[in-house]
PDB file of C-alpha atoms in Angstrom:
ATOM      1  CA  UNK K   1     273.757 149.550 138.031  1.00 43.00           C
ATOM      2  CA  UNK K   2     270.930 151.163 135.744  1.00 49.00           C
ATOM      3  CA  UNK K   3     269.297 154.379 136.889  1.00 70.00           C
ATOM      4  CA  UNK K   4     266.101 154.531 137.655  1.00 87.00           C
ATOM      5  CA  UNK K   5     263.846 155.492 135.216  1.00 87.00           C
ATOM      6  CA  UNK K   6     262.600 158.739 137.627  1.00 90.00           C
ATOM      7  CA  UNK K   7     266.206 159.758 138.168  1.00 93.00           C
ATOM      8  CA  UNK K   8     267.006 159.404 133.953  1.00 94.00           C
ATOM      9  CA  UNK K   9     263.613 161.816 133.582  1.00 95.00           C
ATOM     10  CA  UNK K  10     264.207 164.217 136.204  1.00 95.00           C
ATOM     11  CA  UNK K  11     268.109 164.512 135.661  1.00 96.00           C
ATOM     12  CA  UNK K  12     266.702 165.627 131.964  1.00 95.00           C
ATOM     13  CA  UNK K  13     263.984 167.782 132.952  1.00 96.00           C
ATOM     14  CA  UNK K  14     266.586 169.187 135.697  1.00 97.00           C
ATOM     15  CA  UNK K  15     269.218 169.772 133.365  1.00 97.00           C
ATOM     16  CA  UNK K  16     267.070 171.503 130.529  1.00 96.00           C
ATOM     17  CA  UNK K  17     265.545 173.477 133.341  1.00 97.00           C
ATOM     18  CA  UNK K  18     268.945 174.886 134.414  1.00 97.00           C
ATOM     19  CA  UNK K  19     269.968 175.675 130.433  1.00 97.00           C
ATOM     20  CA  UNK K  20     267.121 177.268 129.868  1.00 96.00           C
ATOM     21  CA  UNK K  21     267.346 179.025 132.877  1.00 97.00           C
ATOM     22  CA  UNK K  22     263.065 177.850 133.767  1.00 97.00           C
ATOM     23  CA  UNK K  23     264.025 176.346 137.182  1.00 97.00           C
ATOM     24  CA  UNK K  24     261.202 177.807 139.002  1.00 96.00           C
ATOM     25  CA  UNK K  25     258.384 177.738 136.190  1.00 97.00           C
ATOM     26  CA  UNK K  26     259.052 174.001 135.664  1.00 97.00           C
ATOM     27  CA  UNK K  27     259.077 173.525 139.317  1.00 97.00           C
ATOM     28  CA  UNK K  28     255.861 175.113 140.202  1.00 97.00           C
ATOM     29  CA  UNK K  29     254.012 173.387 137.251  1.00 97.00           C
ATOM     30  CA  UNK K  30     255.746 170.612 138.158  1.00 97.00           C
ATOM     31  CA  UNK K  31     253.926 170.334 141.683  1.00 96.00           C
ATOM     32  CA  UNK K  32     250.602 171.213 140.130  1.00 95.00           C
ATOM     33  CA  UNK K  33     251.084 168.046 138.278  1.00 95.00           C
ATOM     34  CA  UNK K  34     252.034 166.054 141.088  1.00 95.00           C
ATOM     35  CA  UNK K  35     248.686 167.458 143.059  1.00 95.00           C
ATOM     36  CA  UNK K  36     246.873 166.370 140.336  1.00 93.00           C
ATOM     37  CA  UNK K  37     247.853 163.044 140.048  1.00 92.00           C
ATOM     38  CA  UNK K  38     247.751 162.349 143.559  1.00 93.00           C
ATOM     39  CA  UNK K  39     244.180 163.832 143.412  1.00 93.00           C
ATOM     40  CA  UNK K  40     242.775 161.873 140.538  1.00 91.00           C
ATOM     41  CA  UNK K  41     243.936 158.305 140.811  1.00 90.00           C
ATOM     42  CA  UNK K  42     241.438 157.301 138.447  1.00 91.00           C
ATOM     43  CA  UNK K  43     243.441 159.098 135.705  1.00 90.00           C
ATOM     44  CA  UNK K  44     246.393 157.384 136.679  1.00 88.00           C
ATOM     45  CA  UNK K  45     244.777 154.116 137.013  1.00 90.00           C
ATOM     46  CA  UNK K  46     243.251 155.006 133.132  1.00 90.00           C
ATOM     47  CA  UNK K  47     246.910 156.025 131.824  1.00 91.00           C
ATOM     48  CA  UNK K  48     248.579 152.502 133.358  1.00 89.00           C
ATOM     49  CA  UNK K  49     246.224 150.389 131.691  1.00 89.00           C
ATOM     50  CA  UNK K  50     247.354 148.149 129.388  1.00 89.00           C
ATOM     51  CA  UNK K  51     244.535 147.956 126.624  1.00 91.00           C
ATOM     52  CA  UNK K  52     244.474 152.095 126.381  1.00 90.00           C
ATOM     53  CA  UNK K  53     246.911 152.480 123.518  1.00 92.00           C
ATOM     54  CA  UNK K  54     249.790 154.928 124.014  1.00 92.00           C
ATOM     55  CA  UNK K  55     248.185 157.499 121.260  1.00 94.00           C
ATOM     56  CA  UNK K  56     245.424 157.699 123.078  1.00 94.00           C
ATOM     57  CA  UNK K  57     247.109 158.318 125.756  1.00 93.00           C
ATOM     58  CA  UNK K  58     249.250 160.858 124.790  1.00 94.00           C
ATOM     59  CA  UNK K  59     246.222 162.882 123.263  1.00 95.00           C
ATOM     60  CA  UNK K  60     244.692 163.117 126.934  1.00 93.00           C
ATOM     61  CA  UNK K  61     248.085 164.259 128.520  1.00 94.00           C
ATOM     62  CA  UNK K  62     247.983 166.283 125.688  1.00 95.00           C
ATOM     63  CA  UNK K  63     244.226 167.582 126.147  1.00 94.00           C
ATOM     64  CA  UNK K  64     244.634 167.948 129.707  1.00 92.00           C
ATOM     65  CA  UNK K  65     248.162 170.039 129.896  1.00 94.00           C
ATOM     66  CA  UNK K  66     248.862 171.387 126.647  1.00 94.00           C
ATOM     67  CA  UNK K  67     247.911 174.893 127.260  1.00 92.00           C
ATOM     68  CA  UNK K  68     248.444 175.013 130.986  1.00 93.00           C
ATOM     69  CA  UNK K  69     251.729 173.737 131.576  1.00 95.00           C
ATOM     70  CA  UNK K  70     255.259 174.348 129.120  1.00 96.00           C
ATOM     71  CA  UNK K  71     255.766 172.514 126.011  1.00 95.00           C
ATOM     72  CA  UNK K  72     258.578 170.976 127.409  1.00 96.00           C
ATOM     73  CA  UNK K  73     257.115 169.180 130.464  1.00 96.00           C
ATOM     74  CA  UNK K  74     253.894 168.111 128.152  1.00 96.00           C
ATOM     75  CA  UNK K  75     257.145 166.988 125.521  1.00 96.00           C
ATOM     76  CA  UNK K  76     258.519 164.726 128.964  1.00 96.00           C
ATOM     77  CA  UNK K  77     255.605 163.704 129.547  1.00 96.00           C
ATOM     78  CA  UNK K  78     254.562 162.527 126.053  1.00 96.00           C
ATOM     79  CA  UNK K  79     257.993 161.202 126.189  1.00 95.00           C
ATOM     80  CA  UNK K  80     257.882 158.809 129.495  1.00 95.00           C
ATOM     81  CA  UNK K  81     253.959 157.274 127.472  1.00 94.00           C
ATOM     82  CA  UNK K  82     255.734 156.594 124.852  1.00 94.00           C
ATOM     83  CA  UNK K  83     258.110 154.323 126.764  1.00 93.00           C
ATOM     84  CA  UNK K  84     255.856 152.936 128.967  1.00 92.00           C
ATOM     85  CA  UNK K  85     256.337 154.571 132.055  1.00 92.00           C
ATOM     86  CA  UNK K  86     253.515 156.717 132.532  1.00 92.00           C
ATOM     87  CA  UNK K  87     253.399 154.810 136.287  1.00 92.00           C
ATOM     88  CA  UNK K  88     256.762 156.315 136.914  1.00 93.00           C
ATOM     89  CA  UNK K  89     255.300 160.131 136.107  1.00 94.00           C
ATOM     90  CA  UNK K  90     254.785 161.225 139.804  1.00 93.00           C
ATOM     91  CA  UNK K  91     258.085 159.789 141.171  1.00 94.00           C
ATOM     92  CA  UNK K  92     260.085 161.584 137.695  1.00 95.00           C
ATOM     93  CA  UNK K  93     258.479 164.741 139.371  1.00 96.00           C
ATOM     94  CA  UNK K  94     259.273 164.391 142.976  1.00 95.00           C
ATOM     95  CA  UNK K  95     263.034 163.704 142.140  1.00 95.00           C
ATOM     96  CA  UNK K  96     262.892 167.094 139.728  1.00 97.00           C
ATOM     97  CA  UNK K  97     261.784 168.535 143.235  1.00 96.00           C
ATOM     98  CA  UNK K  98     264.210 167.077 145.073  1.00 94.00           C
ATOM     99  CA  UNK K  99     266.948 167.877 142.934  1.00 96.00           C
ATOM    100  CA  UNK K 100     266.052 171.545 142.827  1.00 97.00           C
ATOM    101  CA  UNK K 101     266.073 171.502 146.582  1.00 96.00           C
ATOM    102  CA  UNK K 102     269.298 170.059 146.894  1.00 93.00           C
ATOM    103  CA  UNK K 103     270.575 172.792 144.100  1.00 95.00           C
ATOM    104  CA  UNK K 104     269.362 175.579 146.076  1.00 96.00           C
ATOM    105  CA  UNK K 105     270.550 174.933 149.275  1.00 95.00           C
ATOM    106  CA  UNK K 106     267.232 173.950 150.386  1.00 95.00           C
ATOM    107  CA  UNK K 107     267.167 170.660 153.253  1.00 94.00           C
ATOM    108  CA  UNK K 108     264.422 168.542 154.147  1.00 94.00           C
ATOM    109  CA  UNK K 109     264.115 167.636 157.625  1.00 94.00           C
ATOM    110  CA  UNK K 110     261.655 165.442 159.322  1.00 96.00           C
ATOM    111  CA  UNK K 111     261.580 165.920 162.754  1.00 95.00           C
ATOM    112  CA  UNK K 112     259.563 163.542 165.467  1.00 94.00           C
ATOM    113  CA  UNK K 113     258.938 164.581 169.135  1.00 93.00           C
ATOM    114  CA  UNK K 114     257.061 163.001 172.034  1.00 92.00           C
ATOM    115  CA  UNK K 115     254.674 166.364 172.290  1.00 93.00           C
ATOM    116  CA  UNK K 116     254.127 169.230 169.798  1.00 94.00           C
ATOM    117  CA  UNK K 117     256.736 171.547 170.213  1.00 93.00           C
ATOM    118  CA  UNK K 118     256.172 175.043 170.808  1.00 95.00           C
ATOM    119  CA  UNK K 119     256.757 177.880 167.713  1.00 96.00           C
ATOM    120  CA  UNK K 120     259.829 178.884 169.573  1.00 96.00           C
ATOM    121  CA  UNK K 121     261.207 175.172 169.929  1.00 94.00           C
ATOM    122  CA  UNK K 122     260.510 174.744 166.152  1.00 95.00           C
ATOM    123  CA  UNK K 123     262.532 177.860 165.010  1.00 95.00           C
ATOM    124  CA  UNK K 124     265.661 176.715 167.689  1.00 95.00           C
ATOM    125  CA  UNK K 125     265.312 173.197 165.957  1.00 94.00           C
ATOM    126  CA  UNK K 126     265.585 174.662 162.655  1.00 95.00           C
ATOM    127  CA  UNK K 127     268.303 177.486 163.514  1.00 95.00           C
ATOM    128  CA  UNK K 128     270.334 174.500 164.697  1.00 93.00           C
ATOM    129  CA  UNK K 129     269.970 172.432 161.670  1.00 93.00           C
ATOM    130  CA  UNK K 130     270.915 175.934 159.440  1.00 94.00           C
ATOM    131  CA  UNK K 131     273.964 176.321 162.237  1.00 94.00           C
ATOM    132  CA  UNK K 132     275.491 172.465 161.529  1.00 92.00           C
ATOM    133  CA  UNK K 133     274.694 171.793 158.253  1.00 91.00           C
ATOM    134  CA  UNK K 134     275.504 172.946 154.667  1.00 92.00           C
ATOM    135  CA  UNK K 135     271.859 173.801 153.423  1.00 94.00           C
ATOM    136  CA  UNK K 136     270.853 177.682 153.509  1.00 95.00           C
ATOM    137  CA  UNK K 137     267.297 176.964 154.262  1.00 95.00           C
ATOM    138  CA  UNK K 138     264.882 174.306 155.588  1.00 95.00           C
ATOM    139  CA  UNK K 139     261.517 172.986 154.854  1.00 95.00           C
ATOM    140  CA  UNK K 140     260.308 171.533 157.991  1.00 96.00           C
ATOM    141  CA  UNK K 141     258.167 168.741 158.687  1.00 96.00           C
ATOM    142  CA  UNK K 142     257.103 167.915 162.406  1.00 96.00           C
ATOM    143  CA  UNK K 143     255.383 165.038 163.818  1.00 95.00           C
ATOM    144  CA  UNK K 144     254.395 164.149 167.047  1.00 95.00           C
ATOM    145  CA  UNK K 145     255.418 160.429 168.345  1.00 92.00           C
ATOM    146  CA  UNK K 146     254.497 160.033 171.768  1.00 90.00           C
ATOM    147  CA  UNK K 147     256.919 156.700 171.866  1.00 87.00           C
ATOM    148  CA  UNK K 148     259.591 158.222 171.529  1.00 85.00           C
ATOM    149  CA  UNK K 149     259.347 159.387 175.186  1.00 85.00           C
ATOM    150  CA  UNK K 150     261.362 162.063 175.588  1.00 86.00           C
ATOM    151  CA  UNK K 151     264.206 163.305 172.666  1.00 87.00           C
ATOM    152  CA  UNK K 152     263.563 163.902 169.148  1.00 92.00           C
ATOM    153  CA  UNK K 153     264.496 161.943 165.874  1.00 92.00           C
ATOM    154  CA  UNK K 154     265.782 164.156 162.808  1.00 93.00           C
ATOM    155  CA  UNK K 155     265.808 163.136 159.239  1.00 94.00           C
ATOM    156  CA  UNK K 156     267.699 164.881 156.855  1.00 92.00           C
ATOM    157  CA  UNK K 157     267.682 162.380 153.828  1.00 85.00           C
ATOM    158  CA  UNK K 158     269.724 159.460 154.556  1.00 85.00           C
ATOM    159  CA  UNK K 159     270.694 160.694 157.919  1.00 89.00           C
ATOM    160  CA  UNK K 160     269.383 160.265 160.950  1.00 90.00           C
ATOM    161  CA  UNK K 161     269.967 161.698 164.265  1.00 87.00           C
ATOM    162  CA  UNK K 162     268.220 159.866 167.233  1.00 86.00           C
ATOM    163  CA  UNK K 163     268.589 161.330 170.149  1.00 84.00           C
ATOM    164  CA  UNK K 164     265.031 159.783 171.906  1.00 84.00           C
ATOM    165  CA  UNK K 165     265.064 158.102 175.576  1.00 84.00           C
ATOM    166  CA  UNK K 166     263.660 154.915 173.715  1.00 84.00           C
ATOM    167  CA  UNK K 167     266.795 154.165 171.510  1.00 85.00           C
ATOM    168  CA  UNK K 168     269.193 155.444 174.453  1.00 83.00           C
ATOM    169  CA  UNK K 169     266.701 152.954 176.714  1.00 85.00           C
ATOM    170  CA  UNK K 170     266.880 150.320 174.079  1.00 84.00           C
ATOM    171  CA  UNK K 171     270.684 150.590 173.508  1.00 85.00           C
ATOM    172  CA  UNK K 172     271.128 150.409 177.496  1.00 83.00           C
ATOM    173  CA  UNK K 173     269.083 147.478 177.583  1.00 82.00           C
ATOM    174  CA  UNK K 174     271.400 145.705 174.658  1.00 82.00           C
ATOM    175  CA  UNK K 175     274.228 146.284 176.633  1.00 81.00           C
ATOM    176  CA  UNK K 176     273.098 145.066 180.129  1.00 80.00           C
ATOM    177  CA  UNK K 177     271.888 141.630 178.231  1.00 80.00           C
ATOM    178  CA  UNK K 178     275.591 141.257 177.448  1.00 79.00           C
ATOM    179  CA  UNK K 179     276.677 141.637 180.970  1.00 76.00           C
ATOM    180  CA  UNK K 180     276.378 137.768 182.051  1.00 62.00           C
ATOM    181  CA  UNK K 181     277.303 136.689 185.905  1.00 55.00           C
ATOM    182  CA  UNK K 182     278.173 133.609 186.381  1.00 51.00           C
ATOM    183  CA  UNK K 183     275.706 131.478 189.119  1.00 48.00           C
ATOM    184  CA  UNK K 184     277.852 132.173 192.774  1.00 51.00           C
ATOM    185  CA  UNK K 185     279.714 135.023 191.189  1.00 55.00           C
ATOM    186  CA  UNK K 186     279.859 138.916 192.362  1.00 58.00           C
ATOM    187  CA  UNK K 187     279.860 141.802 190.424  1.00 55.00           C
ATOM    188  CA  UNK K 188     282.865 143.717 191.095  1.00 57.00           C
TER     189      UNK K 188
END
């Protein structure tokens, strides 16, 4: 199966990064980029069009970073214009992120409750995650989903743990639908 183009990019960017031993200057213009193309969608709009030509382009990336960021991420960026994937930019960017994170031991964990939880409920939440998992350190996001009842639902990537009275209601329900009496019939 072919890699995706942001995985190709950021594996590059990460592995230059790591031989030139730049992993935290690359990262931290790396999220100024992302802010600023998540703040100016017109720019990204103008960079995705089809009838701007790929010089031109370029000489705005160019005009904009060159200066202010390294060569090398203006050279990856130039780079992903020149094969048409300037749409791909901010995605190339967050997997560089995400790939640093995972490098340094750092986990991402999303974490939905019922209520807001209290300072000292967040830092047993986290001390737990730090206690059964691998990472050294977590960046914590919380959200409050009042359907969940009671419980919480963790995200740590691709895993989930759901531990909320709706799935343990729902799952309850599932298996009481399979439970069929026969008309006349007891339960035992």
């Amino acid at each position: 199966m072919a890699k995706l183009v942001s995985n190709v990019y950021g594996d590059a960017l990460f592995e230059l990064a790591l031989e030139l031993d730049r992993i935290d200057e690359f990262t931290d213009e790396v999220n100024v980029i992302i802010d600023i193309l998540e703040e100016n969608k017109d720019l990204s709009k103008m960079m995705c069009h089809p009838k701007i030509v790929k010089e031109e382009k370029i000489e705005v990336v160019e005009n904009i970073f060159k200066g202010r960021v390294s060569d090398e991420i203006v050279g990856l960026m130039v780079m992903v214009i020149e094969k048409d994937h300037f749409k791909d930019m901010e995605a190339v960017f967050n997997y560089y992120v995400d790939k640093v994170k995972e490098y340094k031991g750092i986990g991402v964990a999303k974490v939905q409750t019922p209520m807001e939880l209290t300072d000292a409920q967040k830092k047993s939440v986290e001390k737990k995650l730090l206690d059964t998992t691998d990472y050294v350190s977590f960046e914590m996001h919380y959200e409050v989903e009042p359907d969940l009842i009671g419980g919480m639902v963790i995200r740590i990537g691709d895993r989930v743990v759901d531990s909320s009275v709706r799935t343990k209601i729902y799952e309850l329900s599932k298996e009481l639908s399979k439970i069929q009496l026969k008309v006349g019939e007891t339960a035992p």
